[in-house]
PDB file of C-alpha atoms in Angstrom:
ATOM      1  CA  UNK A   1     -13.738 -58.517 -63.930  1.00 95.00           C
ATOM      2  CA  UNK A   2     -16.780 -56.576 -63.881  1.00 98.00           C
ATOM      3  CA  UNK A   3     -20.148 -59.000 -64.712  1.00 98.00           C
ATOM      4  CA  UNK A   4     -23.317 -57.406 -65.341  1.00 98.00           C
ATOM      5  CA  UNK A   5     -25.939 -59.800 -64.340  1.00 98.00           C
ATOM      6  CA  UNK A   6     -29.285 -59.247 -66.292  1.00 98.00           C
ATOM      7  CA  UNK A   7     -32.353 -61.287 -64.862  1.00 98.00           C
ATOM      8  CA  UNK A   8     -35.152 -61.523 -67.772  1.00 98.00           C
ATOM      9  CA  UNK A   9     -38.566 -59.802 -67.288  1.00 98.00           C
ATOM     10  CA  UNK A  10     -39.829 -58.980 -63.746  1.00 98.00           C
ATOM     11  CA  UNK A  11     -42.806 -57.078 -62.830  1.00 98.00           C
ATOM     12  CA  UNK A  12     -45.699 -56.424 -64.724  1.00 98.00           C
ATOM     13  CA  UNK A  13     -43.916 -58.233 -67.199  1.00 98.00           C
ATOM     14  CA  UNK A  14     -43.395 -62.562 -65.553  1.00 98.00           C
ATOM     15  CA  UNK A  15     -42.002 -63.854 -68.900  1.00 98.00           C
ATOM     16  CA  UNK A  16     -42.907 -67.660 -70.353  1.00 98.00           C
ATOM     17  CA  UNK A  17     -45.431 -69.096 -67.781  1.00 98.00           C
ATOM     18  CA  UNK A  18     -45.566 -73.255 -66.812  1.00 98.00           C
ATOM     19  CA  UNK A  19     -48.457 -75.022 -67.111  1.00 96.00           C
ATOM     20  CA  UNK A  20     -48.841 -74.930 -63.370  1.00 97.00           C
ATOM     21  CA  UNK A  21     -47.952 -71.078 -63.301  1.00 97.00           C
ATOM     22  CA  UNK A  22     -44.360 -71.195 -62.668  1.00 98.00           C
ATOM     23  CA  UNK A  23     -42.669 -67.811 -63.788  1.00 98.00           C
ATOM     24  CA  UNK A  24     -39.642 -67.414 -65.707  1.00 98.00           C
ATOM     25  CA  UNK A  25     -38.972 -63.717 -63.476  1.00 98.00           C
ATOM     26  CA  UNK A  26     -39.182 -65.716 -60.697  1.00 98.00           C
ATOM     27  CA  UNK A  27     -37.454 -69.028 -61.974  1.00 98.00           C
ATOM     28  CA  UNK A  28     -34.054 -66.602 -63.435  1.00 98.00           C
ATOM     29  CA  UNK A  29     -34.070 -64.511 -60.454  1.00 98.00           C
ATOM     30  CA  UNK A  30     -33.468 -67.256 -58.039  1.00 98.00           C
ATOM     31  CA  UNK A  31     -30.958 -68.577 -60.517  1.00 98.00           C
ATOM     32  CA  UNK A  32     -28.935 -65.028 -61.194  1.00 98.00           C
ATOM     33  CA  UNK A  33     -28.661 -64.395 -56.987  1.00 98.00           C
ATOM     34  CA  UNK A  34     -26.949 -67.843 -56.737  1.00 98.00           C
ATOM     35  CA  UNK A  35     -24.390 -67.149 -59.544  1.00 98.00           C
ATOM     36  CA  UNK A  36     -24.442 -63.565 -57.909  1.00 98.00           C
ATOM     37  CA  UNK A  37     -23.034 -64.617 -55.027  1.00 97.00           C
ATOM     38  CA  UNK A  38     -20.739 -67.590 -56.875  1.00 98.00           C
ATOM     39  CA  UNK A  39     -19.071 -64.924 -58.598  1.00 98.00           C
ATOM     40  CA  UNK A  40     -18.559 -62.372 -55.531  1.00 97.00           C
ATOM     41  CA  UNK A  41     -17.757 -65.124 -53.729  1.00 97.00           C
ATOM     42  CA  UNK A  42     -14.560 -65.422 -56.131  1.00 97.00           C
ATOM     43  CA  UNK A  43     -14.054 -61.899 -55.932  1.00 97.00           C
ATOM     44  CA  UNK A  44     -15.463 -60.755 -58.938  1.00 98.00           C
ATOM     45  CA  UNK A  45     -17.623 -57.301 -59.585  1.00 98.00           C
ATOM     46  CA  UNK A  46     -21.293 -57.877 -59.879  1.00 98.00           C
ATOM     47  CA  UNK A  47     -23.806 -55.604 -60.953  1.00 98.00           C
ATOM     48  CA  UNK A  48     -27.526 -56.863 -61.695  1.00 98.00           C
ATOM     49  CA  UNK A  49     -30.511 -55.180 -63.602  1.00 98.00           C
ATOM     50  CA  UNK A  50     -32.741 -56.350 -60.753  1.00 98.00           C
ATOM     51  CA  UNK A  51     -32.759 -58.017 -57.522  1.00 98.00           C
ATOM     52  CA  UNK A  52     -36.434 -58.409 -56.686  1.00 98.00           C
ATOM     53  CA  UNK A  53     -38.964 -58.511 -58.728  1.00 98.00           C
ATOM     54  CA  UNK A  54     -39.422 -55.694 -60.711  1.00 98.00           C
ATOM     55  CA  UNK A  55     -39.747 -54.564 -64.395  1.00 98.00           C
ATOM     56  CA  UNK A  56     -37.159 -52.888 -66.379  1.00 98.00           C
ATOM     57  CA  UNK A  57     -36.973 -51.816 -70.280  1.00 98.00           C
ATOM     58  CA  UNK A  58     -34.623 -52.993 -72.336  1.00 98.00           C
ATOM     59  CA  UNK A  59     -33.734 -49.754 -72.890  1.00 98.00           C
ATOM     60  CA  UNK A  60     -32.516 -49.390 -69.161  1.00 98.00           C
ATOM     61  CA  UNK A  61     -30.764 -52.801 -68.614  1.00 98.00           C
ATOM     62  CA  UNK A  62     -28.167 -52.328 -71.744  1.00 98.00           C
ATOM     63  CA  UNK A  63     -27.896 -48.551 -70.973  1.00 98.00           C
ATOM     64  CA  UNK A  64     -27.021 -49.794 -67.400  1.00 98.00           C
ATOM     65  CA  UNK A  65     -24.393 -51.938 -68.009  1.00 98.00           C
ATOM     66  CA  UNK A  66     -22.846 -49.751 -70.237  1.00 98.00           C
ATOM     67  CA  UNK A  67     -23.452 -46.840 -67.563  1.00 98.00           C
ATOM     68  CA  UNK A  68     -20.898 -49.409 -65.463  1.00 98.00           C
ATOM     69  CA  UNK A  69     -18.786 -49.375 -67.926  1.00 98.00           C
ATOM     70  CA  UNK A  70     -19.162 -53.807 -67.387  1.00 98.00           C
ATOM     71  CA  UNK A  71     -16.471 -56.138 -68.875  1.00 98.00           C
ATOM     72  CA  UNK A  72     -18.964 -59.153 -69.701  1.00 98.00           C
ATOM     73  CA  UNK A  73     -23.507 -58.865 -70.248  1.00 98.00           C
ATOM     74  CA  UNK A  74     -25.123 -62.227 -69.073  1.00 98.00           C
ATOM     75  CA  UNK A  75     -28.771 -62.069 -69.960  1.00 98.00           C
ATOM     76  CA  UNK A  76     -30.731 -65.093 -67.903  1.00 98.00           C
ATOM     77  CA  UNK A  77     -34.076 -66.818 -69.215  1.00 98.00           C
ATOM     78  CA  UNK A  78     -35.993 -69.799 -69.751  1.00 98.00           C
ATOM     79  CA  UNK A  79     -37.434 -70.993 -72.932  1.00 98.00           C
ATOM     80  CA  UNK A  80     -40.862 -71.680 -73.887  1.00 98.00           C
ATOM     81  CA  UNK A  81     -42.756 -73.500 -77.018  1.00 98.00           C
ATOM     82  CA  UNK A  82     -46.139 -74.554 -78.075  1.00 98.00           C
ATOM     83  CA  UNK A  83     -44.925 -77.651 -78.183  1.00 98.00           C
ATOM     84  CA  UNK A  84     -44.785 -78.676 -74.569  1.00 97.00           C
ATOM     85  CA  UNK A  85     -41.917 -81.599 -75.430  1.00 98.00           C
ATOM     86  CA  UNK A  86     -39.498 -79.182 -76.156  1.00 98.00           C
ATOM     87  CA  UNK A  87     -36.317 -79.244 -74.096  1.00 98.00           C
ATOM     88  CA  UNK A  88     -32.575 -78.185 -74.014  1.00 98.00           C
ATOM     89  CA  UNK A  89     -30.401 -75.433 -73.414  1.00 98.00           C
ATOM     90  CA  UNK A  90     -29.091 -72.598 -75.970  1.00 98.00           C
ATOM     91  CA  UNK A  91     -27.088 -69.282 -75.874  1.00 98.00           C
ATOM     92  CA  UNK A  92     -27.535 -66.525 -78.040  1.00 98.00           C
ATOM     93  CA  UNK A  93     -24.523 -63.964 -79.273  1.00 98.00           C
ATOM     94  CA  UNK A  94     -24.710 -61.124 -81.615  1.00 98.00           C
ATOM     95  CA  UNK A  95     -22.183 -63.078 -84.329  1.00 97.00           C
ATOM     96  CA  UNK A  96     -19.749 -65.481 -84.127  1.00 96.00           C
ATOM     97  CA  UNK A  97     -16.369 -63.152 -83.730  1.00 97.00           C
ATOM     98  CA  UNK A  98     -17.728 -62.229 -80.299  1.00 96.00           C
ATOM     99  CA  UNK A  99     -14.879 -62.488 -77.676  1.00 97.00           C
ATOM    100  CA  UNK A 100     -17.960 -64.873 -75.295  1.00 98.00           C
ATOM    101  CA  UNK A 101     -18.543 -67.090 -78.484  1.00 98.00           C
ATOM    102  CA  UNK A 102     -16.168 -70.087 -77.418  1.00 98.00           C
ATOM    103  CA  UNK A 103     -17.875 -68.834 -73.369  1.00 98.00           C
ATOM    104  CA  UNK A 104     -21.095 -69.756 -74.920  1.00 98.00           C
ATOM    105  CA  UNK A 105     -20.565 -72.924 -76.175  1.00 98.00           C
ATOM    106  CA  UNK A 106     -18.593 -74.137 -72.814  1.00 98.00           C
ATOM    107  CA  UNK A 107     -22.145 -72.898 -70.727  1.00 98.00           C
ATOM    108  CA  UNK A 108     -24.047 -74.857 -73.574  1.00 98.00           C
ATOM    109  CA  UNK A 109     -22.245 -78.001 -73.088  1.00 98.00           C
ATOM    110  CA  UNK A 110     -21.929 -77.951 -69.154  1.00 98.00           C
ATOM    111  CA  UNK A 111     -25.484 -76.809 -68.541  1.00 98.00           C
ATOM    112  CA  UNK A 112     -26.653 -80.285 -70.863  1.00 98.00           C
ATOM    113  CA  UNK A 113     -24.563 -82.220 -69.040  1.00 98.00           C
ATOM    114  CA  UNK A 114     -25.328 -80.711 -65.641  1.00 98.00           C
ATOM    115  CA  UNK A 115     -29.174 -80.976 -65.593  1.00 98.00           C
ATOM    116  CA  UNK A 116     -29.523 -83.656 -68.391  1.00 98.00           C
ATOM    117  CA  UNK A 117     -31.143 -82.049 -70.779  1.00 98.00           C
ATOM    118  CA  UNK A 118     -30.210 -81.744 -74.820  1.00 98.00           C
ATOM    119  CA  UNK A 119     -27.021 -79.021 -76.017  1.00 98.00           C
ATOM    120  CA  UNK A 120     -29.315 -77.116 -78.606  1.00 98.00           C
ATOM    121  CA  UNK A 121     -25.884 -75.275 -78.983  1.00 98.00           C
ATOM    122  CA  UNK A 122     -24.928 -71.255 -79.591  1.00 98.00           C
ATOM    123  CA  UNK A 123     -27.077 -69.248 -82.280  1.00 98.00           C
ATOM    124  CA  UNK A 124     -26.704 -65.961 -83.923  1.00 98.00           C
ATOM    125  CA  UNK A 125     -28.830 -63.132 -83.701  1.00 97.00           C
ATOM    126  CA  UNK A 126     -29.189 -59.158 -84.104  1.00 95.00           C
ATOM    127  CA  UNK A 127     -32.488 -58.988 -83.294  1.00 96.00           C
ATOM    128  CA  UNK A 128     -32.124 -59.677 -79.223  1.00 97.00           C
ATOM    129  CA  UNK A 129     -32.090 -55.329 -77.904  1.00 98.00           C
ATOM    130  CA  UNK A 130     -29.943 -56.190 -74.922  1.00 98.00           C
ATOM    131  CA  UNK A 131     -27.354 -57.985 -77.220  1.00 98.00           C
ATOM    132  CA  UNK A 132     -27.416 -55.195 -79.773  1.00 97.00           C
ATOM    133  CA  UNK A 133     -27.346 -52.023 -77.695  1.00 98.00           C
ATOM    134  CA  UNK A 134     -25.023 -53.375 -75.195  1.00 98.00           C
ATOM    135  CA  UNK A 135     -21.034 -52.221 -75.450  1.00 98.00           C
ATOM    136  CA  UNK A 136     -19.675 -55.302 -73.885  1.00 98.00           C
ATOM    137  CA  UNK A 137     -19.288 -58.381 -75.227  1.00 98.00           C
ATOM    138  CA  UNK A 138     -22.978 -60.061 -74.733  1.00 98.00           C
ATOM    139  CA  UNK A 139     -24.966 -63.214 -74.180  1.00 98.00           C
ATOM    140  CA  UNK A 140     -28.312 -64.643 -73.367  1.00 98.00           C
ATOM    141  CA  UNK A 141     -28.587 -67.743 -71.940  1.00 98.00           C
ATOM    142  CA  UNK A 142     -31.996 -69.811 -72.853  1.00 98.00           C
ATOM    143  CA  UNK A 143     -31.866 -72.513 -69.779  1.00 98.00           C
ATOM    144  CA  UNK A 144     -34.638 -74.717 -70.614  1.00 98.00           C
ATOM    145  CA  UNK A 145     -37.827 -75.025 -71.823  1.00 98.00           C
ATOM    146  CA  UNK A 146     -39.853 -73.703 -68.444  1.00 98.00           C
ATOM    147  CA  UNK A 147     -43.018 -75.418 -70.904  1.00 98.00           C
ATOM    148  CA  UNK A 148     -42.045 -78.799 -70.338  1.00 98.00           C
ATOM    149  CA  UNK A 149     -43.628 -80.181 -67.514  1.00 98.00           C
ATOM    150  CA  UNK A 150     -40.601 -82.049 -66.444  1.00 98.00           C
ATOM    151  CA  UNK A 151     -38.353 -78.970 -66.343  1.00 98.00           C
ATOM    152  CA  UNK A 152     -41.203 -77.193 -64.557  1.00 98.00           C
ATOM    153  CA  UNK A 153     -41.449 -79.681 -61.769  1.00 98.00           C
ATOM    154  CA  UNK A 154     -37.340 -79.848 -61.925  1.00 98.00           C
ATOM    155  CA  UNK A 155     -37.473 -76.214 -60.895  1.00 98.00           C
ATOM    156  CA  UNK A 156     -39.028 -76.454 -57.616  1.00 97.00           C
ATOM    157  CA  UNK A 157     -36.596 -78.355 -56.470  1.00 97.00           C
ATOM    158  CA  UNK A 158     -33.731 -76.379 -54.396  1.00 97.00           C
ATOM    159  CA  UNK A 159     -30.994 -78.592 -55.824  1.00 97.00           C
ATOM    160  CA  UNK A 160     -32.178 -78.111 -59.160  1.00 98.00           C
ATOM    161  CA  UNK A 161     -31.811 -74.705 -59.512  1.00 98.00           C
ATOM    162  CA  UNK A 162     -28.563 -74.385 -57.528  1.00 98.00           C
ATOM    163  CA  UNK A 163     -26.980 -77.094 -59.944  1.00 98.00           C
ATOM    164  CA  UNK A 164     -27.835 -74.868 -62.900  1.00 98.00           C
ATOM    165  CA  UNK A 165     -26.507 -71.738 -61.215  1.00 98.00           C
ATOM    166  CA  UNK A 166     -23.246 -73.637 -60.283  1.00 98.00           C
ATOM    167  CA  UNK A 167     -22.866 -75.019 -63.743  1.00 98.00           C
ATOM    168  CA  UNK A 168     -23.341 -71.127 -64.759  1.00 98.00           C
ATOM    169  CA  UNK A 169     -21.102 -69.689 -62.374  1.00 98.00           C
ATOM    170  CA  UNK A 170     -18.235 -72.488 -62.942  1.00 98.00           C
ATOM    171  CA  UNK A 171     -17.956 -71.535 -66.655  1.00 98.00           C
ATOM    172  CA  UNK A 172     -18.477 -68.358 -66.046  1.00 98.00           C
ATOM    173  CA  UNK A 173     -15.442 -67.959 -64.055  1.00 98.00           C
ATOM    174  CA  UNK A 174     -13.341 -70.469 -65.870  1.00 98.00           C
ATOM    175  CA  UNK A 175     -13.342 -68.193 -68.454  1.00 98.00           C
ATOM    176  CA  UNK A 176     -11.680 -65.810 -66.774  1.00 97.00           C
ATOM    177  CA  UNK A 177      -9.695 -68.208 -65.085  1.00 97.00           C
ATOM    178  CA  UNK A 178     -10.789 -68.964 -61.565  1.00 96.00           C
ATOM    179  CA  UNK A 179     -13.251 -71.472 -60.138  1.00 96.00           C
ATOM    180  CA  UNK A 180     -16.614 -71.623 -57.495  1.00 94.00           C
ATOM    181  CA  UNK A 181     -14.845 -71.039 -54.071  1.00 90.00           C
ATOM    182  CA  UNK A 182     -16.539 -73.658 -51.782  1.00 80.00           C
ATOM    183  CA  UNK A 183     -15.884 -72.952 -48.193  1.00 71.00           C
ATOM    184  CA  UNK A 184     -17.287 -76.353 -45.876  1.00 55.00           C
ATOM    185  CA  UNK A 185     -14.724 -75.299 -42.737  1.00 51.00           C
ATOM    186  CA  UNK A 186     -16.722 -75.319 -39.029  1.00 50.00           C
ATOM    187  CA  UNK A 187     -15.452 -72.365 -36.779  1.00 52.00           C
ATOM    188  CA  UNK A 188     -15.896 -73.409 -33.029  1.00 61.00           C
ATOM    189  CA  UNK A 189     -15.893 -70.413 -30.790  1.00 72.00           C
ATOM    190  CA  UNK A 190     -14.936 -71.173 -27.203  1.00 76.00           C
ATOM    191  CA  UNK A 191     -16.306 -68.451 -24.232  1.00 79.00           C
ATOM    192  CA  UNK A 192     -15.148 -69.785 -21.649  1.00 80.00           C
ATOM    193  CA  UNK A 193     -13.455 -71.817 -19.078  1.00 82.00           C
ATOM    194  CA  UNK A 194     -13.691 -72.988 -16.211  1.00 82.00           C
ATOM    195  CA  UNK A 195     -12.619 -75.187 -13.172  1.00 81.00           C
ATOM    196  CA  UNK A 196     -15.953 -75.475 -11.753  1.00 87.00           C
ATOM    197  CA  UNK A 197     -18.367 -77.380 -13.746  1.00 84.00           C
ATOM    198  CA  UNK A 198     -21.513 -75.720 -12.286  1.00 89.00           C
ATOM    199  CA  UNK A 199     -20.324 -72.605 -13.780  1.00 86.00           C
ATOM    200  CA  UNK A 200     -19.937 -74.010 -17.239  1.00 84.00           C
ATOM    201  CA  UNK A 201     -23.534 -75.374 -17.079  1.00 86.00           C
ATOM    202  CA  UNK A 202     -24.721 -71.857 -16.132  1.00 86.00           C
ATOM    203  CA  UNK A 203     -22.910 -70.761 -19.160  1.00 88.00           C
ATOM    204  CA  UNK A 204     -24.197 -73.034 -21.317  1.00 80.00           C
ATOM    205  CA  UNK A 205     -27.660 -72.573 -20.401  1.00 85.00           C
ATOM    206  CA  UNK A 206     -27.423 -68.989 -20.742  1.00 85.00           C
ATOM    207  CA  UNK A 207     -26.267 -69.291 -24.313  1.00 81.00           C
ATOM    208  CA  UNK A 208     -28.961 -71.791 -25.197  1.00 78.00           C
ATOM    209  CA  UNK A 209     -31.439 -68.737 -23.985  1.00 80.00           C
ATOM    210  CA  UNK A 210     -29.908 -66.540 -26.531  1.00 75.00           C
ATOM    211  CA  UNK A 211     -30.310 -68.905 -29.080  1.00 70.00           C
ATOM    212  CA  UNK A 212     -27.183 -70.596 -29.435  1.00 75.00           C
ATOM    213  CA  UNK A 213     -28.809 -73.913 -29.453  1.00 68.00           C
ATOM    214  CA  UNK A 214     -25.418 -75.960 -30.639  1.00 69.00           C
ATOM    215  CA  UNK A 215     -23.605 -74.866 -27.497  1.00 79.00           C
ATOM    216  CA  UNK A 216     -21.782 -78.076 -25.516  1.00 69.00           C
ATOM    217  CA  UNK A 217     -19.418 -78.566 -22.753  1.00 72.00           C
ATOM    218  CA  UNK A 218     -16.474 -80.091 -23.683  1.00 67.00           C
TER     219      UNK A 218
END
């Protein structure tokens, strides 16, 4: 499949700010690169609006993925609210006959469970411009509310935002039948041998020189 990865705002333009300043262009970038690489990782075809942060229309990001002629649209964002308690996931879709509806609701329901916070489930809309113009069968995923101070704090944390990109990335590809390819396997690399141990000491120092600071004799 062909996924067309759209990371919200960038630029001139940050998004919903955190009380302590936290960006949502910066918070759905470093989400979207994980699942980025999730996806590639599983052999899928990725294409993104943006991979650093800069601004694009609307205009440019559905007129993009349609330019790529993309099988899925995966718009990324975080939520905000006046009301600072506010919390909980939610995906938007164009209507309910869309082919990612039943997608939708299984990234709703893992994403709660996944980072703990409440399934305010799939909603309808026409009014979203990247949902609307877009040829492909859409979505825009609202992660959290980036104006809770709770979430905000959550998202400096490392963990925190690879756990939501995994959760993304595992339904994601579950939908289209595969699953996050995780790859812990060491590769030793032997360079040489030898009868003389002085030799493999000056061999092992020499690769500690160039860096190779986990080099042993064995």
């Amino acid at each position: 499949m062909k996924w067309y990865l759209d990371f919200g705002h960038g630029g001139k333009d940050p998004g919903a700010l955190g009380t302590n300043s936290t960006k949502e262009s910066d918070t759905v970038l470093k989400i979207g690169m994980i699942i980025k690489n999730n996806l590639e990782e599983a052999f899928e075809k990725v294409i993104t609006t943006r991979e650093t942060d800069k601004y694009y229309s609307l205009d440019y990001r559905s007129q993009n993925a349609n330019k790529y002629n993309c099988d899925y649209f995966i718009s990324l964002h975080m939520n905000s609210s006046t009301n600072k308690s506010a919390k909980g996931c939610e995906v938007w879709v164009y209507d309910k006959s869309s082919k990612v509806y039943p997608l939708a609701k299984s990234i709703c329901s893992n994403l709660s469970k996944t980072i703990n916070t409440p399934n305010r489930g799939v909603k309808i809309s026409k009014d979203f411009f990247v949902l609307r113009k877009t040829k492909m069968p859409a979505l825009l995923i609202e992660i959290d509310f980036i104006s809770n101070s709770v979430v905000e704090n959550n998202l400096t944390s490392p963990k925190y935002i690879k756990d939501i990109a995994d959760s993304i990335s595992s339904s994601l590809l579950s939908f289209v039948d595969k699953s996050i390819i995780y790859d812990n396997a060491l590769y030793r690399v032997c360079i040489g041998a030898f009868k003389n141990k002085t030799n493999a000491v000056n061999l092992k120092n020499k690769a500690i020189s160039k860096g190779f600071n986990d080099t042993y004799i064995i």
